[in-house]
Coordinates of C-alpha atoms in Angstrom, one line a residue:
M1 CA 0.9 12.2 37.0
V2 CA 2.7 8.9 37.3
T3 CA 0.8 6.1 35.6
A4 CA 1.2 2.4 36.3
R5 CA 2.6 0.4 33.4
T6 CA 0.3 -2.4 32.3
N7 CA 1.0 -5.4 30.1
R8 CA -0.8 -5.0 26.8
R9 CA -0.5 -6.8 23.5
P10 CA 2.0 -5.4 21.1
L11 CA 0.4 -2.9 18.7
R12 CA 1.0 -2.2 15.0
L13 CA 1.6 1.5 14.9
L14 CA 2.2 4.0 12.0
L15 CA 3.7 7.4 13.0
V16 CA 3.3 10.1 10.4
I17 CA 5.4 13.3 10.5
D18 CA 6.6 15.9 8.0
Q19 CA 10.2 15.5 8.9
F20 CA 12.1 13.2 11.3
P21 CA 15.5 13.0 12.8
P22 CA 18.3 13.6 11.8
L23 CA 16.2 16.6 10.7
I24 CA 15.6 18.0 14.1
G25 CA 13.3 20.3 16.0
G26 CA 11.3 20.1 19.2
A27 CA 8.4 18.0 17.6
E28 CA 10.8 15.8 15.8
R29 CA 12.9 15.1 18.9
Q30 CA 9.7 14.2 20.8
A31 CA 8.6 11.9 18.0
E32 CA 11.9 10.0 18.1
L33 CA 11.8 9.7 21.9
L34 CA 8.3 8.2 21.7
C35 CA 9.2 5.9 18.9
R36 CA 12.2 4.6 20.7
E37 CA 10.2 3.9 23.9
L38 CA 7.3 2.3 22.1
A39 CA 9.7 0.0 20.1
S40 CA 11.5 -1.0 23.3
R41 CA 8.2 -2.2 24.7
G42 CA 7.7 -4.6 21.7
H43 CA 5.3 -2.5 19.6
D44 CA 5.7 -2.9 15.8
L45 CA 6.3 0.6 14.6
E46 CA 6.9 2.3 11.3
V47 CA 7.6 6.1 10.7
L48 CA 6.3 7.6 7.5
T49 CA 8.1 10.9 6.6
L50 CA 9.5 12.9 3.8
W51 CA 12.7 12.1 2.0
K52 CA 15.4 14.8 2.0
P53 CA 18.7 14.8 0.1
G54 CA 21.4 12.8 1.8
L55 CA 19.0 10.5 3.6
S56 CA 18.0 6.9 2.6
F57 CA 14.5 5.9 1.7
H58 CA 14.4 3.1 4.2
E59 CA 16.2 2.9 7.5
H60 CA 16.0 0.7 10.6
R61 CA 16.8 2.6 13.8
H62 CA 16.3 1.7 17.5
G63 CA 14.0 -1.2 16.7
F64 CA 11.6 0.6 14.2
L65 CA 11.4 1.2 10.5
I66 CA 11.7 4.7 8.9
T67 CA 10.2 5.0 5.4
R68 CA 10.8 8.3 3.6
V69 CA 8.5 9.1 0.7
P70 CA 10.1 10.7 -2.4
A71 CA 7.6 13.6 -2.9
A72 CA 8.9 14.6 -6.4
L73 CA 12.5 14.5 -5.1
D74 CA 14.3 17.5 -6.5
L75 CA 11.3 19.3 -8.2
P76 CA 10.4 22.1 -5.7
K77 CA 7.3 23.3 -7.5
L78 CA 5.8 19.8 -7.4
R79 CA 7.1 18.9 -3.9
Y80 CA 4.0 20.0 -1.9
P81 CA 1.3 18.5 -4.1
A82 CA 3.4 15.3 -4.4
S83 CA 3.7 15.2 -0.6
L84 CA -0.1 15.3 -0.3
V85 CA -0.4 12.4 -2.7
D86 CA 2.5 10.4 -1.2
F87 CA 1.4 10.7 2.4
T88 CA -2.3 9.9 1.6
L89 CA -1.4 6.8 -0.5
G90 CA 1.4 5.8 1.9
V91 CA -1.0 5.8 4.9
R92 CA -3.8 4.1 2.9
S93 CA -1.7 1.3 1.7
R94 CA -0.6 0.5 5.3
L95 CA -4.1 0.6 7.0
P96 CA -4.8 -3.2 6.6
R97 CA -1.8 -4.0 8.8
V98 CA -2.0 -1.0 11.2
D99 CA -3.9 -0.7 14.5
V100 CA -3.4 3.0 15.2
V101 CA -2.1 5.9 13.1
Q102 CA -0.3 8.5 15.2
V103 CA 0.4 11.9 13.5
V104 CA 2.8 14.5 15.0
Q105 CA 1.6 18.1 14.3
A106 CA -1.8 19.0 13.1
I107 CA -0.6 20.1 9.7
Y108 CA -0.9 18.7 6.2
P109 CA 0.3 15.1 6.9
A110 CA -2.4 14.9 9.5
F111 CA -5.0 15.9 6.8
C112 CA -3.6 13.2 4.6
A113 CA -3.8 10.6 7.3
V114 CA -7.4 11.5 8.1
L115 CA -8.4 11.4 4.4
A116 CA -6.6 8.0 3.9
A117 CA -8.4 6.5 7.0
R118 CA -11.8 7.8 6.0
G119 CA -14.3 5.0 5.9
T120 CA -12.2 2.7 8.0
T121 CA -12.1 1.8 11.7
V122 CA -8.4 2.6 12.2
P123 CA -8.1 5.4 14.8
V124 CA -6.1 8.5 13.8
V125 CA -4.5 10.3 16.7
V126 CA -3.1 13.8 16.0
K127 CA -0.6 15.4 18.4
C128 CA -0.5 19.2 18.5
S129 CA 2.7 21.0 18.8
A130 CA 2.7 24.8 19.0
G131 CA 0.3 27.2 20.6
G132 CA -1.2 30.6 20.1
E133 CA -0.5 32.3 16.8
L134 CA 1.6 29.3 15.8
F135 CA -0.9 26.7 16.8
D136 CA -0.9 23.9 14.2
L137 CA -4.3 24.3 12.7
T138 CA -4.0 28.1 12.6
A139 CA -0.6 27.7 10.8
L140 CA -2.1 25.1 8.4
A141 CA -4.9 27.5 7.4
R142 CA -2.6 30.4 7.1
D143 CA 0.7 29.1 5.7
Y144 CA -0.1 26.0 3.5
P145 CA -1.7 26.0 0.1
L146 CA -5.3 24.8 0.4
G147 CA -4.8 24.7 4.2
R148 CA -7.9 26.6 5.0
Y149 CA -9.9 23.8 3.2
M150 CA -8.0 21.1 5.0
V151 CA -8.6 22.4 8.5
P152 CA -12.3 21.6 8.9
L153 CA -11.9 18.2 7.4
L154 CA -9.0 17.4 9.7
A155 CA -10.9 18.9 12.7
R156 CA -13.9 16.6 12.1
G157 CA -12.0 13.5 10.9
A158 CA -9.3 12.9 13.5
T159 CA -10.3 10.4 16.2
R160 CA -8.4 12.2 19.0
F161 CA -6.3 15.3 19.3
V162 CA -3.5 15.3 21.8
A163 CA -2.8 18.5 23.6
V164 CA 0.6 18.8 25.3
A165 CA -0.7 21.4 27.8
P166 CA -4.1 22.7 28.9
H167 CA -3.8 26.0 27.0
Q168 CA -4.0 24.0 23.7
H169 CA -7.6 23.1 24.6
T170 CA -8.6 26.7 23.9
D171 CA -6.8 26.6 20.5
L172 CA -8.6 23.3 19.6
A173 CA -12.0 24.6 20.8
L174 CA -11.6 27.6 18.4
H175 CA -11.6 25.0 15.6
G176 CA -14.8 23.3 16.9
I177 CA -13.1 20.3 18.5
E178 CA -15.1 18.9 21.4
P179 CA -13.4 18.3 24.7
T180 CA -14.3 14.7 24.5
R181 CA -12.0 14.3 21.5
I182 CA -9.0 15.9 23.3
A183 CA -6.5 14.0 25.4
T184 CA -3.9 15.9 27.4
I185 CA -0.5 14.1 27.2
P186 CA 2.6 16.2 27.8
N187 CA 5.9 16.0 26.1
G188 CA 8.3 13.5 27.8
V189 CA 11.9 13.6 28.8
V190 CA 14.5 11.0 29.6
L191 CA 15.6 11.5 33.2
P192 CA 19.4 11.9 33.2
A193 CA 21.7 11.0 36.1
I194 CA 22.6 14.0 38.1
L195 CA 26.5 14.4 38.0
D196 CA 28.4 14.6 41.3
P197 CA 30.5 17.8 41.6
G198 CA 33.7 16.2 40.4
R199 CA 32.3 14.7 37.2
R200 CA 30.4 17.8 36.6
A201 CA 33.5 20.0 36.8
A202 CA 35.4 17.6 34.6
R203 CA 32.7 17.5 31.9
R204 CA 32.5 21.3 32.0
R205 CA 36.3 21.6 31.4
A206 CA 36.0 19.1 28.6
L207 CA 33.5 21.3 26.9
G208 CA 35.8 24.3 27.2
F209 CA 34.2 26.3 30.0
T210 CA 36.0 27.4 33.2
A211 CA 34.1 30.6 34.2
A212 CA 31.1 30.2 36.5
P213 CA 28.2 30.5 36.4
L214 CA 27.3 29.0 33.0
W215 CA 24.0 30.1 31.5
L216 CA 22.5 28.2 28.6
C217 CA 20.0 29.2 26.0
L218 CA 18.7 26.3 23.7
G219 CA 16.6 26.6 20.6
R220 CA 16.4 27.6 17.0
L221 CA 17.9 31.0 16.3
I222 CA 14.7 32.6 15.0
P223 CA 12.9 35.8 16.1
I224 CA 10.1 34.0 18.0
K225 CA 12.6 32.4 20.3
G226 CA 13.5 35.8 21.8
H227 CA 17.3 35.4 22.0
C228 CA 17.8 39.1 21.9
T229 CA 16.1 39.5 25.2
A230 CA 18.5 37.0 26.7
L231 CA 21.5 38.8 25.3
E232 CA 20.3 42.3 26.5
A233 CA 19.5 41.0 30.0
F234 CA 22.9 39.3 30.3
A235 CA 24.6 42.5 29.2
L236 CA 22.9 44.2 32.3
L237 CA 24.6 41.9 34.7
P238 CA 27.8 43.0 36.4
R239 CA 30.7 41.7 34.2
E240 CA 32.6 40.3 37.2
R241 CA 29.7 38.1 38.3
R242 CA 27.9 37.1 35.0
G243 CA 30.0 34.2 33.9
T244 CA 29.4 32.8 30.5
L245 CA 26.2 32.6 28.3
V246 CA 26.1 29.9 25.6
L247 CA 23.6 30.0 22.8
L248 CA 23.1 26.5 21.2
G249 CA 21.0 26.2 18.0
D250 CA 21.2 27.2 14.4
G251 CA 19.0 29.5 12.3
P252 CA 18.9 32.7 10.3
L253 CA 19.6 35.0 13.3
Q254 CA 23.0 33.3 14.0
P255 CA 25.2 36.0 12.3
A256 CA 23.3 38.8 13.9
L257 CA 23.4 37.3 17.3
A258 CA 27.1 36.5 16.9
A259 CA 27.7 40.1 15.9
R260 CA 25.8 41.4 19.0
A261 CA 27.8 39.0 21.2
A262 CA 31.1 40.4 19.9
Q263 CA 30.2 44.0 20.9
P264 CA 32.3 45.4 23.9
D265 CA 29.6 45.0 26.6
L266 CA 29.4 41.2 25.8
A267 CA 32.7 40.3 24.2
G268 CA 34.3 37.4 25.9
S269 CA 31.3 36.3 27.9
V270 CA 28.9 35.0 25.2
E271 CA 29.4 32.1 22.9
V272 CA 27.2 31.4 19.9
L273 CA 28.0 27.9 19.1
G274 CA 25.4 26.8 16.6
A275 CA 23.7 23.4 16.7
R276 CA 25.3 20.7 18.8
A277 CA 24.4 17.1 18.8
E278 CA 25.6 16.9 22.4
A279 CA 23.2 19.7 23.7
L280 CA 22.3 17.6 26.7
D281 CA 25.9 17.4 27.7
Y282 CA 25.9 21.2 27.9
L283 CA 22.7 21.1 29.9
S284 CA 24.2 18.6 32.4
V285 CA 26.9 21.2 33.4
A286 CA 24.8 24.4 33.1
D287 CA 24.0 26.4 36.2
Y288 CA 20.9 28.1 34.7
L289 CA 18.7 27.9 31.6
L290 CA 17.2 30.9 29.9
Q291 CA 14.1 30.4 27.8
P292 CA 13.0 33.8 26.4
S293 CA 10.5 32.6 23.7
L294 CA 7.6 34.8 22.7
L295 CA 5.4 31.7 22.0
E296 CA 5.8 28.0 23.0
G297 CA 3.8 24.8 23.0
L298 CA 5.5 22.9 25.8
S299 CA 9.3 23.6 25.5
N300 CA 11.6 20.6 25.3
A301 CA 14.5 22.8 26.6
V302 CA 12.6 23.7 29.7
L303 CA 11.5 20.1 30.4
E304 CA 15.1 18.8 29.9
A305 CA 16.4 21.5 32.2
L306 CA 13.9 20.6 34.9
A307 CA 14.9 16.9 34.5
A308 CA 18.6 17.9 34.8
G309 CA 17.9 19.9 38.0
V310 CA 18.8 23.2 36.3
P311 CA 17.0 26.3 37.5
V312 CA 15.0 28.0 34.7
V313 CA 14.3 31.7 33.9
A314 CA 11.5 31.7 31.3
S315 CA 9.0 33.9 29.5
D316 CA 5.6 34.3 31.2
L317 CA 3.6 32.1 28.7
P318 CA 0.6 29.8 29.2
S319 CA 2.8 26.7 28.9
H320 CA 5.2 27.9 31.6
R321 CA 2.4 29.0 33.9
Y322 CA 1.0 25.4 33.5
L323 CA 4.3 24.1 34.8
Q324 CA 4.3 26.6 37.7
G325 CA 0.8 25.5 38.6
L326 CA 1.6 21.8 39.1
G327 CA 2.3 22.3 42.7
A328 CA 6.1 22.1 43.0
S329 CA 7.6 24.1 45.9
P330 CA 9.6 26.2 45.4
P331 CA 8.2 27.0 41.9
P332 CA 10.7 25.6 39.4
L333 CA 10.7 28.5 37.0
R334 CA 11.3 32.2 37.4
L335 CA 8.8 33.8 35.0
C336 CA 9.4 37.2 33.3
P337 CA 7.5 39.3 30.8
P338 CA 8.7 38.4 27.2
G339 CA 10.9 41.0 25.7
D340 CA 11.7 42.9 28.9
P341 CA 15.5 42.7 29.6
G342 CA 15.3 44.7 32.8
R343 CA 12.9 42.2 34.4
W344 CA 14.9 39.3 33.1
R345 CA 18.0 40.9 34.6
D346 CA 16.3 41.1 38.0
A347 CA 15.2 37.4 37.9
M348 CA 18.8 36.4 37.0
V349 CA 20.2 38.4 39.8
S350 CA 17.8 36.8 42.3
L351 CA 19.3 33.4 41.5
L352 CA 22.9 34.6 41.5
E353 CA 22.5 36.3 44.9
N354 CA 20.7 33.2 46.5
P355 CA 22.7 30.1 45.5
G356 CA 21.0 28.0 48.1
F357 CA 17.6 28.9 46.9
A358 CA 18.7 28.3 43.3
R359 CA 19.6 24.7 44.3
E360 CA 16.2 24.2 45.9
V361 CA 14.6 25.5 42.6
G362 CA 16.7 23.0 40.7
A363 CA 15.7 20.1 43.0
S364 CA 12.0 21.1 42.8
G365 CA 12.2 21.0 39.0
R366 CA 13.8 17.6 39.0
A367 CA 11.0 16.3 41.3
L368 CA 8.4 17.8 39.0
A369 CA 9.9 16.2 35.9
E370 CA 10.0 12.8 37.6
Q371 CA 6.4 13.0 38.6
H372 CA 4.8 14.4 35.5
F373 CA 7.1 14.2 32.4
A374 CA 9.2 11.1 32.6
L375 CA 9.2 9.5 29.2
S376 CA 8.1 6.1 30.6
G377 CA 5.0 7.6 32.2
V378 CA 4.1 9.7 29.1
T379 CA 4.4 6.5 27.0
D380 CA 2.1 4.7 29.4
R381 CA -0.5 7.4 28.7
Y382 CA -0.2 6.9 24.9
E383 CA -0.5 3.2 25.3
A384 CA -3.7 3.7 27.4
L385 CA -5.1 6.1 24.8
Y386 CA -4.5 3.6 21.9
A387 CA -6.0 0.7 23.9
G388 CA -9.1 2.8 24.8
L389 CA -9.6 3.8 21.1
L390 CA -9.2 0.2 19.9
S391 CA -11.6 -1.1 22.4
A392 CA -14.2 1.6 21.4
S393 CA -13.7 0.9 17.7
S394 CA -14.0 -2.9 18.1
T395 CA -17.5 -2.4 19.6
K396 CA -18.7 -0.4 16.6
A397 CA -16.6 -2.0 13.8
T398 CA -18.0 -1.6 10.3
P399 CA -16.6 -3.0 7.1
R400 CA -14.0 -0.7 5.5
S401 CA -15.2 1.3 2.6
P402 CA -13.1 2.5 -0.3
L403 CA -11.6 6.0 -0.1
L404 CA -13.5 6.9 -3.2
P405 CA -16.9 5.5 -4.1
R406 CA -16.8 2.7 -6.7
R407 CA -18.8 2.9 -9.8
P408 CA -21.3 0.1 -10.2
K409 CA -20.2 -2.6 -12.6
K410 CA -22.0 -2.7 -15.9
R411 CA -24.0 -5.8 -16.6

């Protein structure tokens, strides 16, 4: 839904996240996009995140401050407990000059933020990232030391949870979070200019591609992303018609995927390029995107493809069915069962054999992105959420109490 932008007073915002660009993933990229847009609107914004070797402790970027906490620096065994302390104290020390604390991912930094804000009137907004088995709170309980004790405190203590798609409401409900404490705000995308055929061809040549069509698969090279399905489906296409498949991203599966791409049935038609800072340049000249993940929250790659007018073949997952159900015609995604190369091959052939229909699918996806996922509209919704929470907290403001009870002074 497109929302009208309103003039509101600048806010003092603290965004808390485990890692932040240049350390990159889907959640991190979304966090940076939101920070840039909020800062461009005049909000006073600081990012609190972990320090990693090679990065500075303080950095000004795009109008906001990034502060990286040391967290025991190079002592791996102490890093996690030190992170808990540093995030908690870091948030607590900033509360007197902060209107809203925004946390990205409902994992241990969110617990620290809730603990730090306990007894104050500062709202803590926690954005969820993944879904299903990888849902943030489920992962916190399963994968982090003491996480199962953090989950109930985080679930009770956060002022609002942000779900990026409706299916996350079910995940949140399983942890006892009431619907009234959930706001649905999707991930946002910057809407790129659509290249004319001449500029598109020139950019494609500059990137080193001449064969058409160009298929793109974006994402970390890890098992849950399902790249093997994309490779096996691509191998089933007739060689003379398949074009080129490009895998962009890094991860532990890169050597195995590169070895599979070098086998005779794929050799010369698949490129495993690793991570590329200019991934959006590749997307701007791609003919199709493949998104074969086994689980997703709300895929950045899919939203970016829709915004670029690129037809998408994607796994039949709740987040992708949500996109299909938003009313665009024709539906902007071709959905296939995860892990079924034969069905994926059929969907890919249907696009190859109907180029006019494929163009309609791409245009439908672009219109959907403009209406529901433009970064400006998504940021409007965050501003409205913050304003509503501040209005509610001002009507029931109470003096801030200390994080730990003070002992009475001896007389």
